[in-house]
């Protein structure tokens, strides 16, 4: 049994070292002024396109990491900043919106200035869209030449519980971005009916916004423990879904 | 056996939190501008329904979907609510959120309901009623105006809820 365990550990280390590149410039962590250390996992070799993926379950983001590994041979380098561990928060989707936007801003600035990528995209899913949109509202991020656009996957940015008969209320930062945004929503979630309103809110400050439906899945499908066969299938195709939508984002101009 | 005060508090809190899901205070007075909302849909048997058919009743309109786990859990309590309301002028209408009749029928075979389920296959009624979550509940007065809303699942046949709805039927 201990031999099997040791073999497993060695296999994990080998697997991580095969796919994880720690760039000397990017480093594997970022230490902020107040001694908060944010670990950054980099997947793939330096590439023309860098993708910052703010996983709402970072620390337990195996699907996202696997997806990044699949895409690393397609001209992408991925960066996974672990904003949750820095604050001793459990890797649960509800904790991510407690991360201060100022820290996300510093991470984006750090990665944008140290990455060899010519263009940077951000991906955020579910509640991780909250700190990302707050960061995008900041002028320092809006002036970043490298940051090109944002892909939000089944974003959950409500300010409070929805009230039947009223439009959803989103966080204030939702209408303060100028970067192109593409929103993907599951077909099997009531949130899909809010997409026209979400699009109008997100575009208030000039962001070009596109929305699309992912057929046959519920919200944050790839994070669910009770995936349906269709959701398992779509999770297996997450790399293609992201590749396709990042290309679509490339066509969007602010 | 002696129970420590901390345990007593924990047990009390536990029961309080469970009982909250049947609290009629969860019904929020509606302050929106959808009165009277449009509704003209067909049920699973193809029969047309419109709100005017229900005038003179207190009506619970619920938007739900088969993928909504809380909807599945609370539906039996809606059946029991109908039984408890007896002859009072009270009706329930379920509106499925844009799924196929086959998907809805499969669900209803597993979770039978004793109220009409209407199909909004294009989602036009969902949009008109501004529904962005499920289950989304509307309580309509006898004239068809929305008086309360409630988002999320509750035990509809809880005593306090039955009392509240019964009182509305007498107004």
GROMACS .gro file of C-alpha atoms in nm:
model
  425
    1UNK     CA    1   0.000   0.000   0.000
    2UNK     CA    2   0.274   0.258   0.092
    3UNK     CA    3   0.453   0.169  -0.235
    4UNK     CA    4   0.138   0.242  -0.433
    5UNK     CA    5   0.094   0.569  -0.245
    6UNK     CA    6   0.457   0.670  -0.314
    7UNK     CA    7   0.414   0.580  -0.680
    8UNK     CA    8   0.099   0.794  -0.693
    9UNK     CA    9   0.277   1.091  -0.541
   10UNK     CA   10   0.568   1.055  -0.787
   11UNK     CA   11   0.323   1.031  -1.077
   12UNK     CA   12   0.149   1.351  -0.961
   13UNK     CA   13   0.481   1.535  -0.930
   14UNK     CA   14   0.587   1.417  -1.275
   15UNK     CA   15   0.250   1.514  -1.423
   16UNK     CA   16   0.264   1.863  -1.271
   17UNK     CA   17   0.624   1.919  -1.381
   18UNK     CA   18   0.540   1.813  -1.735
   19UNK     CA   19   0.267   2.070  -1.776
   20UNK     CA   20   0.356   2.343  -1.531
   21UNK     CA   21   0.601   2.605  -1.635
   22UNK     CA   22   0.730   2.848  -1.378
   23UNK     CA   23   0.849   3.144  -1.572
   24UNK     CA   24   1.136   3.328  -1.411
   25UNK     CA   25   0.957   3.656  -1.476
   26UNK     CA   26   0.610   3.558  -1.366
   27UNK     CA   27   0.730   3.355  -1.069
   28UNK     CA   28   0.517   3.111  -0.884
   29UNK     CA   29   0.382   3.361  -0.637
   30UNK     CA   30   0.316   3.728  -0.595
   31UNK     CA   31   0.375   3.895  -0.260
   32UNK     CA   32   0.165   4.205  -0.204
   33UNK     CA   33   0.262   4.498   0.017
   34UNK     CA   34   0.071   4.366   0.313
   35UNK     CA   35   0.256   4.032   0.302
   36UNK     CA   36  -0.031   3.849   0.135
   37UNK     CA   37   0.125   3.584  -0.085
   38UNK     CA   38  -0.073   3.474  -0.388
   39UNK     CA   39   0.041   3.150  -0.548
   40UNK     CA   40   0.025   3.149  -0.926
   41UNK     CA   41   0.020   2.821  -1.116
   42UNK     CA   42   0.135   2.863  -1.474
   43UNK     CA   43   0.035   2.606  -1.733
   44UNK     CA   44   0.208   2.591  -2.068
   45UNK     CA   45   0.512   2.752  -2.222
   46UNK     CA   46   0.527   3.125  -2.297
   47UNK     CA   47   0.283   3.192  -2.578
   48UNK     CA   48   0.138   3.481  -2.773
   49UNK     CA   49  -0.188   3.455  -2.579
   50UNK     CA   50  -0.195   3.456  -2.201
   51UNK     CA   51  -0.508   3.360  -2.010
   52UNK     CA   52  -0.566   3.451  -1.649
   53UNK     CA   53  -0.821   3.205  -1.516
   54UNK     CA   54  -0.967   3.313  -1.186
   55UNK     CA   55  -1.111   2.982  -1.075
   56UNK     CA   56  -1.380   3.015  -0.812
   57UNK     CA   57  -1.263   2.689  -0.658
   58UNK     CA   58  -0.889   2.743  -0.692
   59UNK     CA   59  -0.706   2.482  -0.489
   60UNK     CA   60  -0.958   2.228  -0.610
   61UNK     CA   61  -0.967   2.336  -0.973
   62UNK     CA   62  -0.875   2.009  -1.140
   63UNK     CA   63  -1.118   2.055  -1.432
   64UNK     CA   64  -0.983   2.400  -1.507
   65UNK     CA   65  -0.621   2.285  -1.480
   66UNK     CA   66  -0.686   1.984  -1.704
   67UNK     CA   67  -0.855   2.213  -1.957
   68UNK     CA   68  -0.557   2.449  -1.952
   69UNK     CA   69  -0.320   2.157  -2.007
   70UNK     CA   70  -0.518   2.051  -2.313
   71UNK     CA   71  -0.506   2.405  -2.451
   72UNK     CA   72  -0.141   2.471  -2.372
   73UNK     CA   73  -0.037   2.322  -2.706
   74UNK     CA   74  -0.272   2.557  -2.893
   75UNK     CA   75  -0.083   2.881  -2.835
   76UNK     CA   76  -0.201   2.963  -2.485
   77UNK     CA   77  -0.024   3.007  -2.155
   78UNK     CA   78  -0.256   2.993  -1.855
   79UNK     CA   79  -0.216   3.155  -1.517
   80UNK     CA   80  -0.414   3.041  -1.216
   81UNK     CA   81  -0.377   3.285  -0.926
   82UNK     CA   82  -0.488   3.124  -0.600
   83UNK     CA   83  -0.671   3.415  -0.441
   84UNK     CA   84  -0.848   3.194  -0.188
   85UNK     CA   85  -0.552   3.031  -0.014
   86UNK     CA   86  -0.396   3.373   0.035
   87UNK     CA   87  -0.686   3.451   0.267
   88UNK     CA   88  -0.720   3.100   0.414
   89UNK     CA   89  -1.057   3.069   0.242
   90UNK     CA   90  -1.189   2.727   0.146
   91UNK     CA   91  -1.203   2.656  -0.229
   92UNK     CA   92  -1.577   2.701  -0.263
   93UNK     CA   93  -1.749   2.914  -0.527
   94UNK     CA   94  -1.919   3.132  -0.266
   95UNK     CA   95  -1.589   3.246  -0.112
   96UNK     CA   96  -1.434   3.397  -0.421
   97UNK     CA   97  -1.634   3.720  -0.414
   98UNK     CA   98  -1.478   3.796  -0.074
   99UNK     CA   99  -1.142   3.845  -0.245
  100UNK     CA  100  -1.052   4.215  -0.253
  101UNK     CA  101  -1.065   4.358  -0.604
  102UNK     CA  102  -0.742   4.548  -0.528
  103UNK     CA  103  -0.557   4.218  -0.508
  104UNK     CA  104  -0.705   4.095  -0.835
  105UNK     CA  105  -0.596   4.422  -0.993
  106UNK     CA  106  -0.239   4.371  -0.872
  107UNK     CA  107  -0.235   4.014  -0.998
  108UNK     CA  108  -0.360   4.123  -1.341
  109UNK     CA  109  -0.104   4.404  -1.354
  110UNK     CA  110   0.175   4.170  -1.248
  111UNK     CA  111   0.086   3.906  -1.504
  112UNK     CA  112   0.028   4.158  -1.782
  113UNK     CA  113   0.364   4.322  -1.726
  114UNK     CA  114   0.569   4.003  -1.675
  115UNK     CA  115   0.405   3.765  -1.920
  116UNK     CA  116   0.560   3.727  -2.263
  117UNK     CA  117   0.211   3.708  -2.413
  118UNK     CA  118   0.113   3.987  -2.652
  119UNK     CA  119  -0.248   3.973  -2.541
  120UNK     CA  120  -0.411   3.867  -2.216
  121UNK     CA  121  -0.761   3.734  -2.165
  122UNK     CA  122  -0.939   3.669  -1.836
  123UNK     CA  123  -1.172   3.380  -1.767
  124UNK     CA  124  -1.402   3.373  -1.467
  125UNK     CA  125  -1.693   3.147  -1.385
  126UNK     CA  126  -1.986   3.168  -1.145
  127UNK     CA  127  -1.911   3.401  -0.850
  128UNK     CA  128  -1.550   3.458  -0.962
  129UNK     CA  129  -1.698   3.707  -1.206
  130UNK     CA  130  -1.755   3.945  -0.912
  131UNK     CA  131  -1.391   4.031  -0.829
  132UNK     CA  132  -1.304   4.027  -1.199
  133UNK     CA  133  -1.571   4.283  -1.286
  134UNK     CA  134  -1.466   4.496  -0.989
  135UNK     CA  135  -1.107   4.486  -1.115
  136UNK     CA  136  -1.218   4.575  -1.468
  137UNK     CA  137  -1.387   4.885  -1.332
  138UNK     CA  138  -1.050   5.019  -1.218
  139UNK     CA  139  -0.885   5.276  -1.449
  140UNK     CA  140  -0.545   5.108  -1.407
  141UNK     CA  141  -0.683   4.789  -1.557
  142UNK     CA  142  -0.881   4.977  -1.820
  143UNK     CA  143  -0.555   5.134  -1.939
  144UNK     CA  144  -0.375   4.801  -1.967
  145UNK     CA  145  -0.272   4.760  -2.330
  146UNK     CA  146  -0.227   4.385  -2.306
  147UNK     CA  147  -0.558   4.299  -2.146
  148UNK     CA  148  -0.790   4.237  -2.438
  149UNK     CA  149  -1.113   4.082  -2.318
  150UNK     CA  150  -1.299   3.872  -2.065
  151UNK     CA  151  -1.486   3.543  -2.090
  152UNK     CA  152  -1.750   3.494  -1.822
  153UNK     CA  153  -1.883   3.140  -1.789
  154UNK     CA  154  -2.226   3.120  -1.621
  155UNK     CA  155  -2.149   3.433  -1.418
  156UNK     CA  156  -2.335   3.491  -1.092
  157UNK     CA  157  -2.307   3.861  -1.010
  158UNK     CA  158  -2.636   3.933  -0.838
  159UNK     CA  159  -2.628   4.187  -0.559
  160UNK     CA  160  -2.904   4.005  -0.374
  161UNK     CA  161  -3.148   3.718  -0.414
  162UNK     CA  162  -3.361   3.756  -0.725
  163UNK     CA  163  -3.717   3.878  -0.684
  164UNK     CA  164  -3.982   3.732  -0.913
  165UNK     CA  165  -4.132   4.005  -1.128
  166UNK     CA  166  -3.825   4.231  -1.118
  167UNK     CA  167  -3.504   4.258  -1.318
  168UNK     CA  168  -3.200   4.110  -1.143
  169UNK     CA  169  -2.983   4.359  -0.956
  170UNK     CA  170  -2.614   4.316  -1.033
  171UNK     CA  171  -2.309   4.442  -0.848
  172UNK     CA  172  -2.234   4.808  -0.923
  173UNK     CA  173  -1.912   4.723  -1.106
  174UNK     CA  174  -2.109   4.526  -1.366
  175UNK     CA  175  -2.168   4.837  -1.576
  176UNK     CA  176  -1.824   4.992  -1.538
  177UNK     CA  177  -1.609   4.786  -1.772
  178UNK     CA  178  -1.487   4.897  -2.112
  179UNK     CA  179  -1.329   4.568  -2.220
  180UNK     CA  180  -1.504   4.328  -2.456
  181UNK     CA  181  -1.698   4.067  -2.263
  182UNK     CA  182  -1.840   3.738  -2.379
  183UNK     CA  183  -2.091   3.565  -2.153
  184UNK     CA  184  -2.176   3.196  -2.172
  185UNK     CA  185  -2.483   3.069  -1.991
  186UNK     CA  186  -2.626   2.719  -1.953
  187UNK     CA  187  -2.943   2.632  -2.140
  188UNK     CA  188  -3.088   2.459  -1.835
  189UNK     CA  189  -3.085   2.749  -1.591
  190UNK     CA  190  -3.334   3.031  -1.535
  191UNK     CA  191  -3.041   3.272  -1.553
  192UNK     CA  192  -3.047   3.234  -1.931
  193UNK     CA  193  -3.360   3.449  -1.935
  194UNK     CA  194  -3.163   3.729  -1.774
  195UNK     CA  195  -2.902   3.743  -2.051
  196UNK     CA  196  -3.056   4.038  -2.243
  197UNK     CA  197  -3.068   4.243  -1.921
  198UNK     CA  198  -2.717   4.134  -1.822
  199UNK     CA  199  -2.588   4.231  -2.166
  200UNK     CA  200  -2.743   4.576  -2.141
  201UNK     CA  201  -2.595   4.629  -1.793
  202UNK     CA  202  -2.246   4.505  -1.885
  203UNK     CA  203  -2.233   4.733  -2.189
  204UNK     CA  204  -2.329   5.054  -2.005
  205UNK     CA  205  -1.975   5.194  -2.005
  206UNK     CA  206  -1.891   5.089  -2.357
  207UNK     CA  207  -1.798   4.721  -2.332
  208UNK     CA  208  -1.891   4.531  -2.646
  209UNK     CA  209  -2.082   4.234  -2.504
  210UNK     CA  210  -2.180   3.906  -2.663
  211UNK     CA  211  -2.384   3.631  -2.502
  212UNK     CA  212  -2.432   3.269  -2.595
  213UNK     CA  213  -2.605   2.959  -2.462
  214UNK     CA  214  -2.427   2.633  -2.386
  215UNK     CA  215  -2.677   2.367  -2.488
  216UNK     CA  216  -2.801   2.102  -2.247
  217UNK     CA  217  -2.620   2.212  -1.931
  218UNK     CA  218  -2.702   2.386  -1.606
  219UNK     CA  219  -2.514   2.679  -1.459
  220UNK     CA  220  -2.147   2.616  -1.361
  221UNK     CA  221  -2.194   2.264  -1.500
  222UNK     CA  222  -1.831   2.161  -1.481
  223UNK     CA  223  -1.814   2.238  -1.109
  224UNK     CA  224  -2.114   2.023  -1.019
  225UNK     CA  225  -2.086   1.698  -0.828
  226UNK     CA  226  -2.414   1.573  -0.981
  227UNK     CA  227  -2.328   1.619  -1.348
  228UNK     CA  228  -2.577   1.484  -1.601
  229UNK     CA  229  -2.441   1.279  -1.895
  230UNK     CA  230  -2.465   1.594  -2.111
  231UNK     CA  231  -2.273   1.794  -1.852
  232UNK     CA  232  -2.003   1.526  -1.830
  233UNK     CA  233  -1.973   1.538  -2.207
  234UNK     CA  234  -1.956   1.920  -2.215
  235UNK     CA  235  -1.698   1.922  -1.934
  236UNK     CA  236  -1.485   1.692  -2.151
  237UNK     CA  237  -1.516   1.950  -2.431
  238UNK     CA  238  -1.445   2.250  -2.211
  239UNK     CA  239  -1.113   2.310  -2.387
  240UNK     CA  240  -1.286   2.335  -2.726
  241UNK     CA  241  -1.556   2.557  -2.579
  242UNK     CA  242  -1.298   2.795  -2.435
  243UNK     CA  243  -1.080   2.793  -2.744
  244UNK     CA  244  -1.379   2.875  -2.964
  245UNK     CA  245  -1.499   3.154  -2.736
  246UNK     CA  246  -1.155   3.309  -2.689
  247UNK     CA  247  -1.131   3.326  -3.068
  248UNK     CA  248  -1.473   3.493  -3.075
  249UNK     CA  249  -1.348   3.741  -2.817
  250UNK     CA  250  -1.052   3.816  -3.039
  251UNK     CA  251  -1.297   3.941  -3.300
  252UNK     CA  252  -1.463   4.181  -3.055
  253UNK     CA  253  -1.319   4.529  -3.057
  254UNK     CA  254  -1.381   4.784  -2.779
  255UNK     CA  255  -2.885   1.328   3.140
  256UNK     CA  256  -2.800   1.694   3.138
  257UNK     CA  257  -2.791   1.888   2.812
  258UNK     CA  258  -2.537   2.167   2.798
  259UNK     CA  259  -2.676   2.517   2.722
  260UNK     CA  260  -2.461   2.540   2.409
  261UNK     CA  261  -2.627   2.229   2.272
  262UNK     CA  262  -2.971   2.367   2.357
  263UNK     CA  263  -2.893   2.685   2.162
  264UNK     CA  264  -2.760   2.482   1.869
  265UNK     CA  265  -3.069   2.259   1.863
  266UNK     CA  266  -3.299   2.563   1.887
  267UNK     CA  267  -3.115   2.734   1.600
  268UNK     CA  268  -3.136   2.418   1.394
  269UNK     CA  269  -3.511   2.393   1.434
  270UNK     CA  270  -3.553   2.767   1.375
  271UNK     CA  271  -3.364   2.745   1.048
  272UNK     CA  272  -3.573   2.451   0.925
  273UNK     CA  273  -3.902   2.610   1.022
  274UNK     CA  274  -3.803   2.925   0.832
  275UNK     CA  275  -3.861   2.751   0.500
  276UNK     CA  276  -4.233   2.736   0.570
  277UNK     CA  277  -4.261   3.090   0.705
  278UNK     CA  278  -4.542   3.281   0.527
  279UNK     CA  279  -4.344   3.598   0.604
  280UNK     CA  280  -4.123   3.489   0.314
  281UNK     CA  281  -4.404   3.609   0.089
  282UNK     CA  282  -4.287   3.954  -0.019
  283UNK     CA  283  -4.544   4.220  -0.102
  284UNK     CA  284  -4.503   4.289  -0.473
  285UNK     CA  285  -4.394   4.641  -0.563
  286UNK     CA  286  -4.327   4.587  -0.931
  287UNK     CA  287  -4.529   4.704  -1.228
  288UNK     CA  288  -4.658   4.388  -1.390
  289UNK     CA  289  -5.024   4.420  -1.294
  290UNK     CA  290  -5.205   4.256  -1.452
  291UNK     CA  291  -4.947   4.028  -1.619
  292UNK     CA  292  -5.021   3.844  -1.942
  293UNK     CA  293  -5.073   3.471  -1.943
  294UNK     CA  294  -5.209   3.271  -2.232
  295UNK     CA  295  -5.061   2.921  -2.252
  296UNK     CA  296  -5.161   2.560  -2.315
  297UNK     CA  297  -5.143   2.282  -2.059
  298UNK     CA  298  -5.000   1.934  -2.110
  299UNK     CA  299  -5.327   1.819  -2.264
  300UNK     CA  300  -5.334   2.108  -2.509
  301UNK     CA  301  -5.606   2.301  -2.329
  302UNK     CA  302  -5.564   2.681  -2.338
  303UNK     CA  303  -5.544   2.873  -2.011
  304UNK     CA  304  -5.554   3.245  -1.945
  305UNK     CA  305  -5.563   3.440  -1.622
  306UNK     CA  306  -5.918   3.550  -1.683
  307UNK     CA  307  -6.022   3.185  -1.632
  308UNK     CA  308  -5.908   3.215  -1.272
  309UNK     CA  309  -6.068   3.546  -1.170
  310UNK     CA  310  -6.237   3.524  -0.831
  311UNK     CA  311  -5.962   3.295  -0.699
  312UNK     CA  312  -5.641   3.351  -0.511
  313UNK     CA  313  -5.390   3.202  -0.752
  314UNK     CA  314  -5.040   3.071  -0.691
  315UNK     CA  315  -4.850   3.094  -1.019
  316UNK     CA  316  -4.525   2.905  -1.003
  317UNK     CA  317  -4.253   2.908  -1.268
  318UNK     CA  318  -4.048   2.592  -1.243
  319UNK     CA  319  -3.829   2.356  -1.443
  320UNK     CA  320  -3.744   1.987  -1.431
  321UNK     CA  321  -3.375   2.064  -1.368
  322UNK     CA  322  -3.466   2.266  -1.059
  323UNK     CA  323  -3.404   2.039  -0.759
  324UNK     CA  324  -3.593   2.257  -0.506
  325UNK     CA  325  -3.895   2.255  -0.742
  326UNK     CA  326  -3.900   1.875  -0.739
  327UNK     CA  327  -3.877   1.870  -0.360
  328UNK     CA  328  -4.157   2.116  -0.291
  329UNK     CA  329  -4.415   1.999  -0.545
  330UNK     CA  330  -4.571   1.732  -0.321
  331UNK     CA  331  -4.634   2.008  -0.063
  332UNK     CA  332  -4.825   2.200  -0.332
  333UNK     CA  333  -5.048   1.898  -0.388
  334UNK     CA  334  -5.113   1.881  -0.014
  335UNK     CA  335  -5.183   2.256  -0.007
  336UNK     CA  336  -5.463   2.209  -0.260
  337UNK     CA  337  -5.614   1.938  -0.040
  338UNK     CA  338  -5.588   2.155   0.271
  339UNK     CA  339  -5.745   2.455   0.100
  340UNK     CA  340  -6.047   2.239   0.018
  341UNK     CA  341  -6.337   2.436  -0.134
  342UNK     CA  342  -6.179   2.777  -0.080
  343UNK     CA  343  -6.135   2.989  -0.394
  344UNK     CA  344  -5.768   2.899  -0.442
  345UNK     CA  345  -5.589   2.761  -0.748
  346UNK     CA  346  -5.234   2.672  -0.845
  347UNK     CA  347  -5.088   2.709  -1.194
  348UNK     CA  348  -4.745   2.564  -1.272
  349UNK     CA  349  -4.557   2.708  -1.570
  350UNK     CA  350  -4.268   2.504  -1.701
  351UNK     CA  351  -3.978   2.716  -1.816
  352UNK     CA  352  -3.935   2.643  -2.186
  353UNK     CA  353  -3.871   2.272  -2.181
  354UNK     CA  354  -4.009   2.014  -2.422
  355UNK     CA  355  -4.343   1.847  -2.343
  356UNK     CA  356  -4.161   1.512  -2.337
  357UNK     CA  357  -3.916   1.632  -2.071
  358UNK     CA  358  -4.199   1.776  -1.862
  359UNK     CA  359  -4.412   1.462  -1.896
  360UNK     CA  360  -4.124   1.240  -1.785
  361UNK     CA  361  -4.087   1.456  -1.475
  362UNK     CA  362  -4.461   1.453  -1.404
  363UNK     CA  363  -4.465   1.075  -1.431
  364UNK     CA  364  -4.218   1.073  -1.141
  365UNK     CA  365  -4.368   1.366  -0.951
  366UNK     CA  366  -4.742   1.377  -1.024
  367UNK     CA  367  -4.916   1.707  -0.954
  368UNK     CA  368  -5.281   1.793  -0.897
  369UNK     CA  369  -5.273   2.131  -1.071
  370UNK     CA  370  -5.241   2.234  -1.436
  371UNK     CA  371  -4.891   2.257  -1.577
  372UNK     CA  372  -4.866   2.506  -1.864
  373UNK     CA  373  -4.593   2.500  -2.126
  374UNK     CA  374  -4.407   2.818  -2.216
  375UNK     CA  375  -4.198   2.661  -2.487
  376UNK     CA  376  -4.078   2.992  -2.635
  377UNK     CA  377  -4.015   3.157  -2.299
  378UNK     CA  378  -4.229   3.460  -2.384
  379UNK     CA  379  -4.429   3.442  -2.059
  380UNK     CA  380  -4.107   3.392  -1.859
  381UNK     CA  381  -3.980   3.717  -2.008
  382UNK     CA  382  -4.307   3.904  -1.963
  383UNK     CA  383  -4.324   3.806  -1.595
  384UNK     CA  384  -3.954   3.884  -1.541
  385UNK     CA  385  -3.857   3.544  -1.407
  386UNK     CA  386  -3.484   3.482  -1.369
  387UNK     CA  387  -3.478   3.214  -1.100
  388UNK     CA  388  -3.668   2.899  -1.011
  389UNK     CA  389  -3.892   2.829  -0.842
  390UNK     CA  390  -4.038   3.178  -0.881
  391UNK     CA  391  -4.378   3.218  -0.718
  392UNK     CA  392  -4.645   3.482  -0.759
  393UNK     CA  393  -4.960   3.510  -0.547
  394UNK     CA  394  -5.243   3.680  -0.737
  395UNK     CA  395  -5.550   3.835  -0.580
  396UNK     CA  396  -5.904   3.765  -0.698
  397UNK     CA  397  -5.874   4.034  -0.967
  398UNK     CA  398  -5.556   3.880  -1.108
  399UNK     CA  399  -5.310   4.133  -0.966
  400UNK     CA  400  -4.980   4.019  -0.816
  401UNK     CA  401  -4.987   4.080  -0.443
  402UNK     CA  402  -4.694   3.868  -0.322
  403UNK     CA  403  -4.385   3.700  -0.467
  404UNK     CA  404  -4.157   3.436  -0.329
  405UNK     CA  405  -3.831   3.304  -0.466
  406UNK     CA  406  -3.717   2.957  -0.362
  407UNK     CA  407  -3.877   2.645  -0.225
  408UNK     CA  408  -4.105   2.636   0.078
  409UNK     CA  409  -4.331   2.384   0.246
  410UNK     CA  410  -4.652   2.514   0.096
  411UNK     CA  411  -4.878   2.310   0.320
  412UNK     CA  412  -4.725   2.431   0.646
  413UNK     CA  413  -4.997   2.546   0.886
  414UNK     CA  414  -4.894   2.912   0.886
  415UNK     CA  415  -4.883   2.924   0.507
  416UNK     CA  416  -5.226   2.761   0.477
  417UNK     CA  417  -5.364   3.014   0.728
  418UNK     CA  418  -5.213   3.305   0.536
  419UNK     CA  419  -5.351   3.188   0.201
  420UNK     CA  420  -5.689   3.102   0.354
  421UNK     CA  421  -5.711   3.455   0.495
  422UNK     CA  422  -5.647   3.595   0.147
  423UNK     CA  423  -5.935   3.394   0.006
  424UNK     CA  424  -6.170   3.559   0.256
  425UNK     CA  425  -6.075   3.915   0.163
   0.00000   0.00000   0.00000
